[in-house]
mmCIF file of C-alpha atoms in Angstrom:
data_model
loop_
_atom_site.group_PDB
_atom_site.id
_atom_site.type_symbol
_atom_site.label_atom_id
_atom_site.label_comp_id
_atom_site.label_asym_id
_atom_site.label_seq_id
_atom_site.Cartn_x
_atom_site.Cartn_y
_atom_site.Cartn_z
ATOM 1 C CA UNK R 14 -54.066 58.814 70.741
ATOM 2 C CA UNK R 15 -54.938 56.607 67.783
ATOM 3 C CA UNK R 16 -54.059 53.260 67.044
ATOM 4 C CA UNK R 17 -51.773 53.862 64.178
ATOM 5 C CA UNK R 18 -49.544 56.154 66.848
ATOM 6 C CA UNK R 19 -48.598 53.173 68.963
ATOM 7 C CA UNK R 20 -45.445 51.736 67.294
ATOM 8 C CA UNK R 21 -45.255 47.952 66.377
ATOM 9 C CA UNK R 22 -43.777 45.744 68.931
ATOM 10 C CA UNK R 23 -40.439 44.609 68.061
ATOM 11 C CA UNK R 24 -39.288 40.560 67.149
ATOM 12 C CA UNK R 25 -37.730 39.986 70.522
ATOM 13 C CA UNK R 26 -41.125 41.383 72.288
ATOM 14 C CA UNK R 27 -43.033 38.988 70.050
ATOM 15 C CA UNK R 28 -40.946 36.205 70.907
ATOM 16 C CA UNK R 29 -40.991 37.210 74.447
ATOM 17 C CA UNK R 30 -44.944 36.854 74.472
ATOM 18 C CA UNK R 31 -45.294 33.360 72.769
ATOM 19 C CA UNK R 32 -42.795 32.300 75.535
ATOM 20 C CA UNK R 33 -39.594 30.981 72.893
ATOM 21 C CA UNK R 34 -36.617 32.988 74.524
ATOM 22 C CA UNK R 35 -36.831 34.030 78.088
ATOM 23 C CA UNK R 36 -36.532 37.436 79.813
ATOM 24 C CA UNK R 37 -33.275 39.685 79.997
ATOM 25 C CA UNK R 38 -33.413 39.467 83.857
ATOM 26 C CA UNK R 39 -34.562 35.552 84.176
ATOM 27 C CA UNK R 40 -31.655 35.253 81.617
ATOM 28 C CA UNK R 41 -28.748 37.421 83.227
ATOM 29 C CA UNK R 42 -29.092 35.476 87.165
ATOM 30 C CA UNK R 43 -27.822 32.370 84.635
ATOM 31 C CA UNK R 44 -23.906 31.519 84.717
ATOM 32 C CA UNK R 45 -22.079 29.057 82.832
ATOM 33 C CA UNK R 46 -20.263 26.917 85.439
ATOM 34 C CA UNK R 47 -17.414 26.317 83.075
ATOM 35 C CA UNK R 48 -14.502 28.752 82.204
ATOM 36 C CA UNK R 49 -16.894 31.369 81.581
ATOM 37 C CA UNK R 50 -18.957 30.040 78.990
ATOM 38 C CA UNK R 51 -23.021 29.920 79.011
ATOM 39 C CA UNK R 52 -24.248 26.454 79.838
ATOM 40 C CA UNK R 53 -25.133 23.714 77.858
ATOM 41 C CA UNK R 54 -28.543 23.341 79.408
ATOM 42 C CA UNK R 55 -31.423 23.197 76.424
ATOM 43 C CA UNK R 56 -33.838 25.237 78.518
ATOM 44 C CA UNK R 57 -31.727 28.793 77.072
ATOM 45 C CA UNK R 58 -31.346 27.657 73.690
ATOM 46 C CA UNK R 59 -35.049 28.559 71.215
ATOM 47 C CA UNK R 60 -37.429 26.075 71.411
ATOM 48 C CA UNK R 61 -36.816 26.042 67.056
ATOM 49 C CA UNK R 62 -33.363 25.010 68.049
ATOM 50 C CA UNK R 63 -34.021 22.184 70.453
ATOM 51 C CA UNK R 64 -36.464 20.971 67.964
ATOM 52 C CA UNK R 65 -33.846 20.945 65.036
ATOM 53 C CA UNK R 66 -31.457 19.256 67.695
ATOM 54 C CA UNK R 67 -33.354 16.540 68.748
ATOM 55 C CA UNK R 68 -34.956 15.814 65.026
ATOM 56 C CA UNK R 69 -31.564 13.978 63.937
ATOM 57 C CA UNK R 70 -31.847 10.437 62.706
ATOM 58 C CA UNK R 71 -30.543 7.866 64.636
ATOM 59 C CA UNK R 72 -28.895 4.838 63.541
ATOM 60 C CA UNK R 73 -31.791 2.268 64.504
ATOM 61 C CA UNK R 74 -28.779 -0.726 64.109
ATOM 62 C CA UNK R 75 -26.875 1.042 66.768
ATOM 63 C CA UNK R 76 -24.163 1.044 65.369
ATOM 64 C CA UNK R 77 -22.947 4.851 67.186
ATOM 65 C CA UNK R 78 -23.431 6.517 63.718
ATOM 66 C CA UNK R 79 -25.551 9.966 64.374
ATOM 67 C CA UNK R 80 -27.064 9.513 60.920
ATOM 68 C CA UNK R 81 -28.561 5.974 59.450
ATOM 69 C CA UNK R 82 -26.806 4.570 56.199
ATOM 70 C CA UNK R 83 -28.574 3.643 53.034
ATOM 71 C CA UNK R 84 -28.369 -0.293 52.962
ATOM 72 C CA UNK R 85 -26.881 -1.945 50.544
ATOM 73 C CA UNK R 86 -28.060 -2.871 47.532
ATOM 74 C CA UNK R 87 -28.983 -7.246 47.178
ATOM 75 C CA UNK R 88 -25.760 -8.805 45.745
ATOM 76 C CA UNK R 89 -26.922 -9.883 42.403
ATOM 77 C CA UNK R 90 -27.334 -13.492 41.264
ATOM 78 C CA UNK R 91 -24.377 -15.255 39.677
ATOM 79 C CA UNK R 92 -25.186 -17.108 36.622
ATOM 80 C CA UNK R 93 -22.815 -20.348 36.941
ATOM 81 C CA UNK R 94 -22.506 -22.365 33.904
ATOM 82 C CA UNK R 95 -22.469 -26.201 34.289
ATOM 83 C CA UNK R 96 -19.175 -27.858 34.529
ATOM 84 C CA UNK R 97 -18.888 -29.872 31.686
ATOM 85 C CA UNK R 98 -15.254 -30.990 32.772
ATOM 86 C CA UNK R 99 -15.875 -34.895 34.686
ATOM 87 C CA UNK R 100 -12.609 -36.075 36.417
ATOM 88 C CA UNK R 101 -12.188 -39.110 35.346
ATOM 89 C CA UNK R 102 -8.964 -41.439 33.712
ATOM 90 C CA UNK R 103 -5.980 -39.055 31.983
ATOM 91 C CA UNK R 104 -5.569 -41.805 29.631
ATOM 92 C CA UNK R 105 -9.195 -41.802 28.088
ATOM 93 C CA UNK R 106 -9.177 -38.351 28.077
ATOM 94 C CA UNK R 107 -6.352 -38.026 26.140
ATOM 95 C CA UNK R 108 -5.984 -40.916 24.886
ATOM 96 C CA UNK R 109 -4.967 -40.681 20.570
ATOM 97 C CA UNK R 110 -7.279 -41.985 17.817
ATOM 98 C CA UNK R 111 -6.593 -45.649 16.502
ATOM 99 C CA UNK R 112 -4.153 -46.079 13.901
ATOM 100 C CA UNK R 113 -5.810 -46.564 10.847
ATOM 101 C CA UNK R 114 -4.830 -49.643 8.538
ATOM 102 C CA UNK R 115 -4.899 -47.210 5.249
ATOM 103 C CA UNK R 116 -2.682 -44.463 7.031
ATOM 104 C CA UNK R 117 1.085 -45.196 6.556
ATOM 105 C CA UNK R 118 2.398 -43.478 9.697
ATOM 106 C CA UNK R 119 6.069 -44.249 9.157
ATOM 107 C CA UNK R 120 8.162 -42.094 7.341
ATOM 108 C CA UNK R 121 11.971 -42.513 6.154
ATOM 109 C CA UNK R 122 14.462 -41.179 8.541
ATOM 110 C CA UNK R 123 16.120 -37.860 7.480
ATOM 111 C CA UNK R 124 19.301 -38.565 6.676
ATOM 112 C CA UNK R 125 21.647 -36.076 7.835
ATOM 113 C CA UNK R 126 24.900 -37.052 6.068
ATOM 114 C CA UNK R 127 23.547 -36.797 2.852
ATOM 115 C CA UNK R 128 24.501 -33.500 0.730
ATOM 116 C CA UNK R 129 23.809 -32.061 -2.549
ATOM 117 C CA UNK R 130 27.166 -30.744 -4.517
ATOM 118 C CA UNK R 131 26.968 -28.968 -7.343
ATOM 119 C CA UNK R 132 28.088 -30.665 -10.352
ATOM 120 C CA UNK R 133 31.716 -29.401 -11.879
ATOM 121 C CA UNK R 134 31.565 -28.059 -15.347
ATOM 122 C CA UNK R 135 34.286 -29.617 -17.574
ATOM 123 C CA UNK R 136 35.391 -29.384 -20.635
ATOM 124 C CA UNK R 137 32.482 -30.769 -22.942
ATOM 125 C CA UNK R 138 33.498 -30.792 -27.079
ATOM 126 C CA UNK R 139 32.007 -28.042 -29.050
ATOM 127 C CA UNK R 140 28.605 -28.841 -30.281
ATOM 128 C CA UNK R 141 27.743 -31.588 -33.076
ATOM 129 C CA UNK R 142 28.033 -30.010 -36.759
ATOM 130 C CA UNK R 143 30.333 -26.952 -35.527
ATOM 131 C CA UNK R 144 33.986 -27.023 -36.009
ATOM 132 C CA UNK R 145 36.059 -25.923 -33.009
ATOM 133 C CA UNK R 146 36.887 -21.945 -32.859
ATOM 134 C CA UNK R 147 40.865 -21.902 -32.417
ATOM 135 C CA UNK R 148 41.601 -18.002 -31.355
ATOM 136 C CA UNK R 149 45.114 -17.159 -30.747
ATOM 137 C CA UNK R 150 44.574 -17.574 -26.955
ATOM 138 C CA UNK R 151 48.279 -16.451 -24.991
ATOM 139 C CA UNK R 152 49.712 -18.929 -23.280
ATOM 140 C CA UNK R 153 48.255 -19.039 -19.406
ATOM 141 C CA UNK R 154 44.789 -17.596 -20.433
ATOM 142 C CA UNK R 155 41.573 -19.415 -19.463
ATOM 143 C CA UNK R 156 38.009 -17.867 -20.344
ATOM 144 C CA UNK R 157 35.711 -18.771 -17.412
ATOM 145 C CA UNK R 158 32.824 -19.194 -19.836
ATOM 146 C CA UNK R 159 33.668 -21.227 -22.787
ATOM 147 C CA UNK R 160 36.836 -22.192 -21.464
ATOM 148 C CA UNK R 161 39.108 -21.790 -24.788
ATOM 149 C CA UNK R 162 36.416 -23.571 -27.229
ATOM 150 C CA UNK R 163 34.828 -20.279 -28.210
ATOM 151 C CA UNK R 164 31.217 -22.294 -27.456
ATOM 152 C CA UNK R 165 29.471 -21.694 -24.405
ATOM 153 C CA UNK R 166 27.834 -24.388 -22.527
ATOM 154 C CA UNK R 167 24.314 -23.454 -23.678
ATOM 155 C CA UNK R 168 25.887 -23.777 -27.582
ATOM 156 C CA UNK R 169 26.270 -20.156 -28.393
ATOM 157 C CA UNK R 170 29.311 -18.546 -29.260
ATOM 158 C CA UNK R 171 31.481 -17.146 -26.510
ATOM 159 C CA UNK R 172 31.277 -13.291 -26.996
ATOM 160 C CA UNK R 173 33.956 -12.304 -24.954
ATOM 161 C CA UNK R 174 36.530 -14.443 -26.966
ATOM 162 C CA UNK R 175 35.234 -13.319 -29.825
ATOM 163 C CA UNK R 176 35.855 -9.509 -28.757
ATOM 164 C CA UNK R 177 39.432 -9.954 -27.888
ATOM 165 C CA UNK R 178 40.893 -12.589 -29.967
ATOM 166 C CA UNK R 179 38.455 -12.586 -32.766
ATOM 167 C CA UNK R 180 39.568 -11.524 -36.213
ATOM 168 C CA UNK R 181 37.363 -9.820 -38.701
ATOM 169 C CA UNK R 182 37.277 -9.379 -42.934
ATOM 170 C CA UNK R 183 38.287 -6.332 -44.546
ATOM 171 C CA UNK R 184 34.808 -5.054 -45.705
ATOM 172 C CA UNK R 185 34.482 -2.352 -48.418
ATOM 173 C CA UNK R 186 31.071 -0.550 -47.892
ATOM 174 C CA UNK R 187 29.893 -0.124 -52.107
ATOM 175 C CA UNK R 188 27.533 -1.217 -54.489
ATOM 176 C CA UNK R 189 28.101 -5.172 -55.256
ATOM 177 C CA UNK R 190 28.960 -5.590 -59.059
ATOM 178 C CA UNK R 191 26.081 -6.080 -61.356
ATOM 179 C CA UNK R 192 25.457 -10.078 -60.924
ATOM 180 C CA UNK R 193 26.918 -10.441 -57.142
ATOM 181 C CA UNK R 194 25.140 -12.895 -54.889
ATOM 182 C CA UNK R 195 23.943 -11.312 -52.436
ATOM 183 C CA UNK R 196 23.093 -12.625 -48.772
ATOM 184 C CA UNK R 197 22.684 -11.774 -45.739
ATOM 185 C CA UNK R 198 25.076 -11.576 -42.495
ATOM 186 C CA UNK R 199 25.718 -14.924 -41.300
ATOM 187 C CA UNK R 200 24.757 -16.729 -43.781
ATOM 188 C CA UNK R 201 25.850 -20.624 -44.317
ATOM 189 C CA UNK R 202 27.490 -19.897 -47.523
ATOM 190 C CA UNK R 203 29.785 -16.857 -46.076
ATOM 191 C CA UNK R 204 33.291 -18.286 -44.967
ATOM 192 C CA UNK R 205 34.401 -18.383 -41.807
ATOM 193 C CA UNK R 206 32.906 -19.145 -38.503
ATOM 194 C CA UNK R 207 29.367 -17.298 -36.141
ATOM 195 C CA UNK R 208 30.793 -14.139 -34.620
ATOM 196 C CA UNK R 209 30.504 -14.387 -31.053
ATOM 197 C CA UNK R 210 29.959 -10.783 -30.398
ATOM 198 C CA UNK R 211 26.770 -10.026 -32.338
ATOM 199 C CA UNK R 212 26.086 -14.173 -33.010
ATOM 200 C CA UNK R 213 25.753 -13.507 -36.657
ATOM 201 C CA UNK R 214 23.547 -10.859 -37.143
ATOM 202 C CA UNK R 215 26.200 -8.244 -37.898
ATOM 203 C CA UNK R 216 24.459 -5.752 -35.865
ATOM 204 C CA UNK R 217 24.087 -4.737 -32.064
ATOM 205 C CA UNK R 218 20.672 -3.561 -30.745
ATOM 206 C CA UNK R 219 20.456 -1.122 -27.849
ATOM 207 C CA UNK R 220 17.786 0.614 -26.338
ATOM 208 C CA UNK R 221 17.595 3.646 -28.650
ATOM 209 C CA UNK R 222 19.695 2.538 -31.632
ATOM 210 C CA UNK R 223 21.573 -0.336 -33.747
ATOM 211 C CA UNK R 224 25.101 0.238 -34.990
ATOM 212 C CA UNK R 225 27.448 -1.991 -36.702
ATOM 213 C CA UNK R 226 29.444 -5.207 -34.572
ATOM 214 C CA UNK R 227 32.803 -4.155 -34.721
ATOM 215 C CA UNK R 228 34.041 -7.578 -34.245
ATOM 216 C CA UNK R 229 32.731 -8.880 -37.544
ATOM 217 C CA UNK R 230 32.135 -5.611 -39.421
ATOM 218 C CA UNK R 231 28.509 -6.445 -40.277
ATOM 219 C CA UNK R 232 29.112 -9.542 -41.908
ATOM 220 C CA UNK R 233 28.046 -11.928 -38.986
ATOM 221 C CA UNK R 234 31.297 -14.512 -39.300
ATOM 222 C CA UNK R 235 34.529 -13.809 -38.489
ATOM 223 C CA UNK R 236 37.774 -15.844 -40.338
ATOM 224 C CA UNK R 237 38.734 -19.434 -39.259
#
């Protein structure tokens, strides 16, 4: 026969030959000595796997740890600023600037007692150059802003007086006659005193339109 008749020889025949695993009968008079389980000894196992076995780092600080830790990294430098804090006298340290001959440090004491009321409003006389309004005021009746002298305290007419208690002229709407004076409402020479409702303009002005004071009629004074 040829060469190329004779069948390869198989991996365990190979191994066999270059001497890693042993024979099947050098390998069967072997017994584990321990509940039945093959022994421990590293003369079975493949020479590849004793290798890998015995090839595991050791700990060289012998510490017991099968494999050796990475050491650790330098602990790095703490920059430590100067202490500019000297312990020393309280007193100096804290001590307060010198009082200064310009700087007048004392102040008046608060005075607790002291209040401010606010000042009563009486009865002051109707302004200088105005006669005093007389309405028919009932008996009991007070007005909280001019308080019965138809003047306010700023020297206007009083409005609401004038609105309630105020009389007015009986006023024709027509052509004045041909030589009439004519003026307009409120005028000095018209009879009579300021209407407080519209103070003598004879006229009321809201936001979108004008219409007549009904207190006065349009003529700006209303009868003594």
């Amino acid at each position: 026969m040829t060469d190329d008749s004779v069948p390869p020889p198989s991996y365990e025949e190979v191994l066999r030959q270059e001497g890693v695993i042993d024979s099947p009968n050098s390998s069967n008079g072997q017994t584990s000595t321990s509940a039945g389980h093959p022994s421990s000894s590293s003369s079975t196992l493949p020479n590849y796997a004793a290798s890998s076995l015995n090839s595991r780092p050791v700990s060289s600080s012998g510490s017991g740890n099968a494999y050796s830790q990475a050491p650790y990294p330098p602990a790095r430098p703490t920059s430590q600023r100067p202490n500019s804090w000297q312990p020393g006298n309280a007193s100096t340290m804290y001590a307060s600037p010198p009082p200064s001959s310009n700087y007048n440090t004392a102040k008046p004491p608060y005075q607790t007692s002291q209040f401010y009321a606010r000042p009563q409003s009486s009865y002051a006389p109707p302004p200088s150059g105005r006669p005093r309004i007389s309405y028919p005021y009932p008996p009991g009746y007070m007005c909280y802003k001019c308080h019965n002298t138809g003047y306010k305290d700023s020297g206007r007419p009083c409005g609401r007086c004038a609105r309630r208690f105020g009389r007015s002229y009986d006023v024709q709407f027509s052509r004045p006659p041909p030589g009439a004076l004519v003026v307009y409402p409120g005028d000095p020479r018209i009879p009579g005193r300021v209407c407080g409702n519209c103070k003598g303009s004879g006229q009321l002005d809201f936001i979108f339109f004008t219409e007549i004071c009904p207190v006065c009629n349009g003529v700006g004074k209303i009868p003594y």
